[in-house]
Structures are given as structure tokens and as C-alpha cells.
Amino acid sequence: DTSQVDELKATVKAKLEAALLTVLDEQDPSSLGTLLHAFSTIGCTESAEGVVRRHTIADTARRATSGVSSASAPSSLSSVSSPSDTLRSIRAGLKRDVWQFLETATSMCGSALPFDFVGGSVLPEVLAVLEARFPTMYSPGNPVEFHETYTSLESFIVDLESLCTSKVQLARFRGSAARKANRSKWNVAAYFSLRFQEIASAYENSLPNAASFLAVCGGENPGSADNISALVAAFVSAMRSCLAPDVFLPPIADRLIRLQLQVFARFANWVGEVAVAAKADPDVDPNALALL
């Protein structure tokens, strides 16, 4: 009878979940291994991941973000206003209280047992905490904070990947629902648009038109070299800004490189405009433009 089988499975699962809570409190590796095999046998791996998330990860995250912990725990975050600061505190709490358990659990699973504690327990809980505290964390209204949050979370995810003990386990984590959902939420296209406006507009505004430039730098003005150096410096700065560490994000690498090439092309075109205007102006001293 299918209904009796389902009822028996539900009963066994409930008893295993209760036993897992006890094992998590007692930190008993031997019993943990036995329980994981039992969960796997009845096909309830997600149930075990849920218990670990609710009992262990959520508790650690709560202490890290509330300051209710031991003297060695992170201080209260009541004054913290950025996702990266909150993540830093949660990360420290996990390293201190949970990391050893995660290393033990993932090493037991390896390729044989289909558990994903990093993708099914840790990451979804941490993301839930961050998203609850910072509902707009995926929106690049503040590009600086957006970049910092993105890079901090990616660094944390690299930490989680280091816990995976096999290629199968790593693939399972990278394909987890939490990881996929998180990747899709970042509005990197809007972030690039803001950075594009910031870099391209600032650079465009730094370029005078050819006639006004020659009026200042095309004669015997002793400050010509300084003016030209400043323009070249602005060009180099704009080129570097495209791939600066506090701007660059891997998902938009191609767009940032394209922007860098556009800055280069704009400078080359501007030099060409100056050259054409200088050739048509008999009052321009070519030597004054040698540096350019």
C-alpha cells in the first residue's frame, strides 16, 4: 500500500530529523555519518539540509547579526548599514562556530552521498538574511556599494566552494537553486550603464573642442605642455577606470573592455580633429603640439 509506505517514510524521516538535531548539538561525527547514510537511503537529503539550515546556520547567522553571543563574537550590527559588513560578520561567525562541522559533513559525503550542505543549507540562509536586511542589495542605485556587495559575496562563495571535496560536490553546489537564483538577481546591466555614464561622460567633458584647444595650446603659451599633459593624463585615467578593481565585475568584462576601446577611439579621433584644425590654421606652431 503506497499510503502506508509514505506514512512509514514520514515517520522515519521525522525520527531522523530529531536524531540529527541531537547529533548537531553534541557534534558527534560517528553518529552524523550514520544519520547521513540513513537520510540518503530513504531519499531525504533535502530534509537533512533543511535541518542543518534551520538549526545550525540560521542560529549562527542570527547571533552574528544581533550581537547576542559570547565575548569573542562580533559586536552588534545595529549601526552597520552595508550588506558587505553584515556578510563579514556572518562569515566570521560561520568560520568560528560551523566551519569544522561543514568540513566534516562534506568530507563524509564526497561523491557517494548526494548532500549539498553549502548550497542547500549555508548559502540560502545567508542570502535570506542579507535580502531581508537589505531588500535593494541587487539594485545598483549606489554603484560603489553594489560592487562591494557583489565582490564580498563572490569571495564568500569561493570559501564555500573550498569545502567541496569532489568535482561532483562542486558541480552540485554550483548548480544549486540558491546559487542559480543569486546569479540571476544581480542587475549588472544597470550597474554597467551607471559606470558607463560616469566614465564616458567625465572623459568627454574633459576634452575641449579643437579650436579652443589650439587657442590655448597652439601658440607660444608657456603652459601648453602642462595643458596637453593634463589632457593625456585624463585619457589614461579614463582607460584605467574601465578595468579598475573597484569598477570591474567579471559578468561585464566584455562591456568594460569595449568601453576602454571606445575611450581610446575617442581620444584618437580628437587628436585627428586637432591635427586637421592645426593644419588649417597658419598661426599654430606645430612644435607646440609635439607632446600631443
C-alpha positions as CSV (number, residue, x, y, z in Angstrom):
1,D,0.0,0.0,0.0
2,T,1.5,3.3,-1.2
3,S,-0.1,5.3,1.5
4,Q,1.3,3.1,4.3
5,V,4.8,3.3,2.7
6,D,4.5,7.1,2.6
7,E,3.3,7.2,6.2
8,L,6.2,5.0,7.3
9,K,8.7,7.1,5.4
10,A,7.3,10.3,7.0
11,T,7.6,8.7,10.4
12,V,11.2,7.6,9.8
13,K,12.1,11.0,8.4
14,A,10.7,12.8,11.5
15,K,12.7,10.5,13.8
16,L,15.9,11.0,11.7
17,E,15.4,14.8,11.9
18,A,15.0,14.6,15.7
19,A,18.1,12.5,15.9
20,L,20.1,14.9,13.6
21,L,19.2,17.8,15.9
22,T,20.7,15.9,18.8
23,V,23.8,15.0,16.9
24,L,24.3,18.6,15.8
25,D,24.1,19.7,19.4
26,E,26.6,17.0,20.5
27,Q,28.9,17.4,17.5
28,D,29.2,13.6,17.2
29,P,30.9,12.7,13.8
30,S,30.3,9.0,14.1
31,S,26.6,9.4,14.6
32,L,26.4,12.1,11.9
33,G,27.9,9.7,9.3
34,T,25.3,7.0,10.3
35,L,22.4,9.5,10.0
36,L,23.6,10.9,6.6
37,H,23.6,7.4,5.2
38,A,20.1,6.8,6.6
39,F,18.8,10.1,5.1
40,S,20.3,9.2,1.8
41,T,18.8,5.7,1.9
42,I,15.3,6.9,2.2
43,G,15.9,9.7,-0.3
44,C,15.5,12.7,2.1
45,T,18.8,14.5,1.6
46,E,17.0,17.9,1.3
47,S,15.3,17.2,4.7
48,A,18.7,16.9,6.3
49,E,20.0,20.0,4.6
50,G,16.9,21.9,5.9
51,V,17.5,20.8,9.5
52,V,21.1,22.0,9.3
53,R,20.0,25.3,7.8
54,R,17.3,25.9,10.4
55,H,19.1,24.6,13.5
56,T,22.8,25.5,12.8
57,I,23.2,28.0,10.1
58,A,20.2,30.2,11.0
59,D,21.3,30.3,14.6
60,T,24.8,31.3,13.8
61,A,23.6,34.0,11.4
62,R,21.2,35.3,14.0
63,R,23.9,35.6,16.6
64,A,26.3,37.3,14.2
65,T,23.7,39.9,13.2
66,S,22.3,40.6,16.6
67,G,25.4,40.7,18.8
68,V,23.8,38.2,21.2
69,S,26.7,35.8,21.5
70,S,29.9,35.2,23.5
71,A,32.5,37.8,24.3
72,S,34.6,36.6,21.3
73,A,31.6,37.0,18.9
74,P,31.2,40.0,16.5
75,S,29.8,43.2,18.0
76,S,26.3,44.3,17.5
77,L,25.5,45.4,13.9
78,S,22.8,47.9,14.9
79,S,24.9,50.7,13.3
80,V,26.0,48.7,10.3
81,S,24.4,49.9,7.1
82,S,26.0,47.8,4.3
83,P,25.5,44.2,3.1
84,S,29.2,43.6,3.0
85,D,29.7,44.5,6.6
86,T,26.8,42.2,7.6
87,L,28.2,39.4,5.4
88,R,31.6,39.9,7.0
89,S,30.2,39.3,10.5
90,I,28.2,36.3,9.4
91,R,31.2,34.8,7.7
92,A,33.3,35.2,10.9
93,G,30.5,33.5,12.9
94,L,30.4,30.6,10.5
95,K,34.2,30.2,10.5
96,R,34.2,30.2,14.3
97,D,31.1,28.0,15.0
98,V,30.2,26.0,12.0
99,W,33.1,25.6,9.6
100,Q,34.5,22.5,11.3
101,F,31.1,20.8,11.1
102,L,30.8,21.7,7.4
103,E,34.3,20.3,6.6
104,T,33.3,17.1,8.4
105,A,29.9,16.8,6.7
106,T,31.2,17.5,3.2
107,S,34.2,15.1,3.6
108,M,31.7,12.3,4.6
109,C,29.6,13.0,1.6
110,G,32.2,13.3,-1.1
111,S,30.8,11.9,-4.3
112,A,28.9,9.0,-2.7
113,L,26.2,10.7,-0.7
114,P,24.1,13.3,-2.6
115,F,24.1,16.1,0.0
116,D,24.8,19.7,-0.6
117,F,25.1,21.5,2.7
118,V,26.9,24.5,1.2
119,G,24.2,25.0,-1.5
120,G,21.2,23.7,0.4
121,S,21.9,25.0,4.0
122,V,24.6,27.7,4.2
123,L,24.1,29.8,1.0
124,P,20.3,30.1,1.0
125,E,20.2,31.0,4.7
126,V,22.9,33.7,4.4
127,L,21.2,35.1,1.3
128,A,17.9,35.2,3.1
129,V,19.4,37.1,6.0
130,L,21.0,39.6,3.7
131,E,18.0,40.1,1.5
132,A,15.7,40.6,4.5
133,R,18.0,43.3,5.9
134,F,18.8,44.9,2.5
135,P,15.9,44.5,0.1
136,T,17.7,46.6,-2.5
137,M,21.1,44.9,-2.4
138,Y,20.8,43.7,-6.0
139,S,20.0,47.2,-7.3
140,P,22.9,49.4,-8.4
141,G,21.5,52.6,-7.2
142,N,24.7,53.1,-5.3
143,P,27.4,51.6,-7.7
144,V,30.1,51.6,-5.1
145,E,28.1,49.6,-2.5
146,F,26.7,47.3,-5.3
147,H,30.3,46.5,-6.4
148,E,31.4,45.9,-2.8
149,T,28.4,43.7,-2.0
150,Y,28.9,41.7,-5.2
151,T,32.6,41.1,-4.7
152,S,32.2,40.3,-1.0
153,L,29.5,37.7,-1.7
154,E,31.6,36.2,-4.5
155,S,34.5,35.9,-2.1
156,F,32.3,34.1,0.4
157,I,31.1,31.7,-2.3
158,V,34.7,30.9,-3.2
159,D,35.1,30.0,0.5
160,L,32.1,27.7,0.3
161,E,33.5,26.1,-2.9
162,S,36.7,25.3,-1.0
163,L,34.6,23.0,1.3
164,C,33.6,20.8,-1.7
165,T,35.7,17.6,-1.7
166,S,35.0,16.4,-5.2
167,K,34.1,17.6,-8.6
168,V,30.6,16.1,-8.2
169,Q,30.1,18.0,-5.0
170,L,31.4,21.3,-6.5
171,A,29.1,20.8,-9.5
172,R,26.2,20.2,-7.2
173,F,26.8,23.4,-5.3
174,R,27.3,25.5,-8.5
175,G,24.0,24.1,-9.8
176,S,22.1,24.5,-6.6
177,A,18.8,26.5,-6.6
178,A,20.3,29.2,-4.3
179,R,23.4,29.7,-6.4
180,K,21.4,29.9,-9.7
181,A,18.8,32.3,-8.2
182,N,21.5,34.6,-6.7
183,R,23.3,34.8,-10.1
184,S,20.1,35.9,-11.8
185,K,19.3,38.7,-9.3
186,W,22.3,40.9,-9.8
187,N,21.3,43.8,-12.1
188,V,24.8,44.1,-13.6
189,A,23.4,45.6,-16.8
190,A,22.1,48.7,-14.9
191,Y,25.4,48.8,-13.0
192,F,27.4,49.0,-16.2
193,S,25.1,51.7,-17.5
194,L,25.9,53.8,-14.5
195,R,29.6,53.2,-14.7
196,F,29.5,53.9,-18.5
197,Q,27.9,57.3,-17.8
198,E,30.3,58.0,-15.0
199,I,33.5,57.2,-17.0
200,A,32.4,58.2,-20.6
201,S,30.7,61.5,-19.5
202,A,33.6,62.6,-17.3
203,Y,36.1,61.9,-20.1
204,E,34.0,63.6,-22.8
205,N,33.7,66.7,-20.6
206,S,37.5,66.8,-20.2
207,L,38.0,67.2,-24.0
208,P,37.9,70.8,-25.3
209,N,36.9,71.3,-28.9
210,A,39.8,71.6,-31.4
211,A,39.5,75.3,-31.9
212,S,39.5,76.3,-28.2
213,F,42.3,73.8,-27.5
214,L,44.5,75.3,-30.3
215,A,43.7,78.8,-29.0
216,V,45.4,77.9,-25.7
217,C,48.0,75.3,-26.8
218,G,48.8,76.0,-30.4
219,G,50.9,79.1,-30.0
220,E,53.8,80.0,-27.8
221,N,51.9,79.8,-24.5
222,P,54.4,78.5,-21.9
223,G,51.7,76.5,-20.3
224,S,50.9,74.5,-23.4
225,A,52.9,71.4,-22.3
226,D,51.1,71.4,-19.0
227,N,47.7,71.6,-20.6
228,I,48.5,68.8,-23.1
229,S,49.9,66.6,-20.2
230,A,46.6,67.1,-18.3
231,L,44.6,66.0,-21.3
232,V,46.7,62.9,-21.8
233,A,46.5,62.2,-18.1
234,A,42.7,62.4,-18.3
235,F,42.7,59.9,-21.2
236,V,45.0,57.5,-19.4
237,S,42.9,57.8,-16.2
238,A,39.7,57.0,-18.1
239,M,41.3,54.0,-19.7
240,R,42.4,52.7,-16.4
241,S,39.0,53.4,-14.8
242,C,37.3,50.9,-17.1
243,L,39.2,47.9,-15.5
244,A,39.9,49.4,-12.1
245,P,39.5,46.9,-9.2
246,D,36.6,49.0,-7.7
247,V,34.8,49.0,-11.0
248,F,35.4,45.7,-12.7
249,L,33.0,42.8,-12.4
250,P,33.5,39.5,-14.3
251,P,30.0,39.3,-15.8
252,I,30.5,42.6,-17.7
253,A,34.2,42.2,-18.6
254,D,33.4,42.3,-22.3
255,R,31.5,45.6,-22.0
256,L,34.2,47.2,-19.9
257,I,36.9,46.3,-22.4
258,R,34.6,47.6,-25.2
259,L,34.2,50.9,-23.2
260,Q,38.0,51.1,-22.8
261,L,38.4,50.7,-26.6
262,Q,35.8,53.4,-27.1
263,V,37.7,55.8,-24.8
264,F,40.8,55.1,-26.9
265,A,39.0,55.6,-30.1
266,R,37.5,58.9,-28.9
267,F,41.0,60.2,-27.9
268,A,42.4,59.1,-31.3
269,N,39.6,60.9,-33.1
270,W,40.1,64.0,-31.0
271,V,43.8,64.1,-31.8
272,G,42.8,63.8,-35.5
273,E,40.4,66.8,-35.2
274,V,43.2,68.8,-33.6
275,A,45.6,67.9,-36.3
276,V,43.2,68.9,-39.1
277,A,42.4,72.2,-37.4
278,A,46.1,72.9,-36.8
279,K,46.9,72.3,-40.4
280,A,44.3,74.8,-41.5
281,D,45.5,77.5,-39.0
282,P,48.7,79.3,-40.1
283,D,49.0,80.8,-36.5
284,V,49.5,77.4,-34.9
285,D,53.1,76.4,-34.1
286,P,53.5,72.6,-34.8
287,N,56.3,72.4,-32.2
288,A,53.7,73.3,-29.5
289,L,51.8,70.2,-30.4
290,A,54.9,67.9,-30.4
291,L,54.0,66.4,-27.0
292,L,50.5,65.6,-28.1
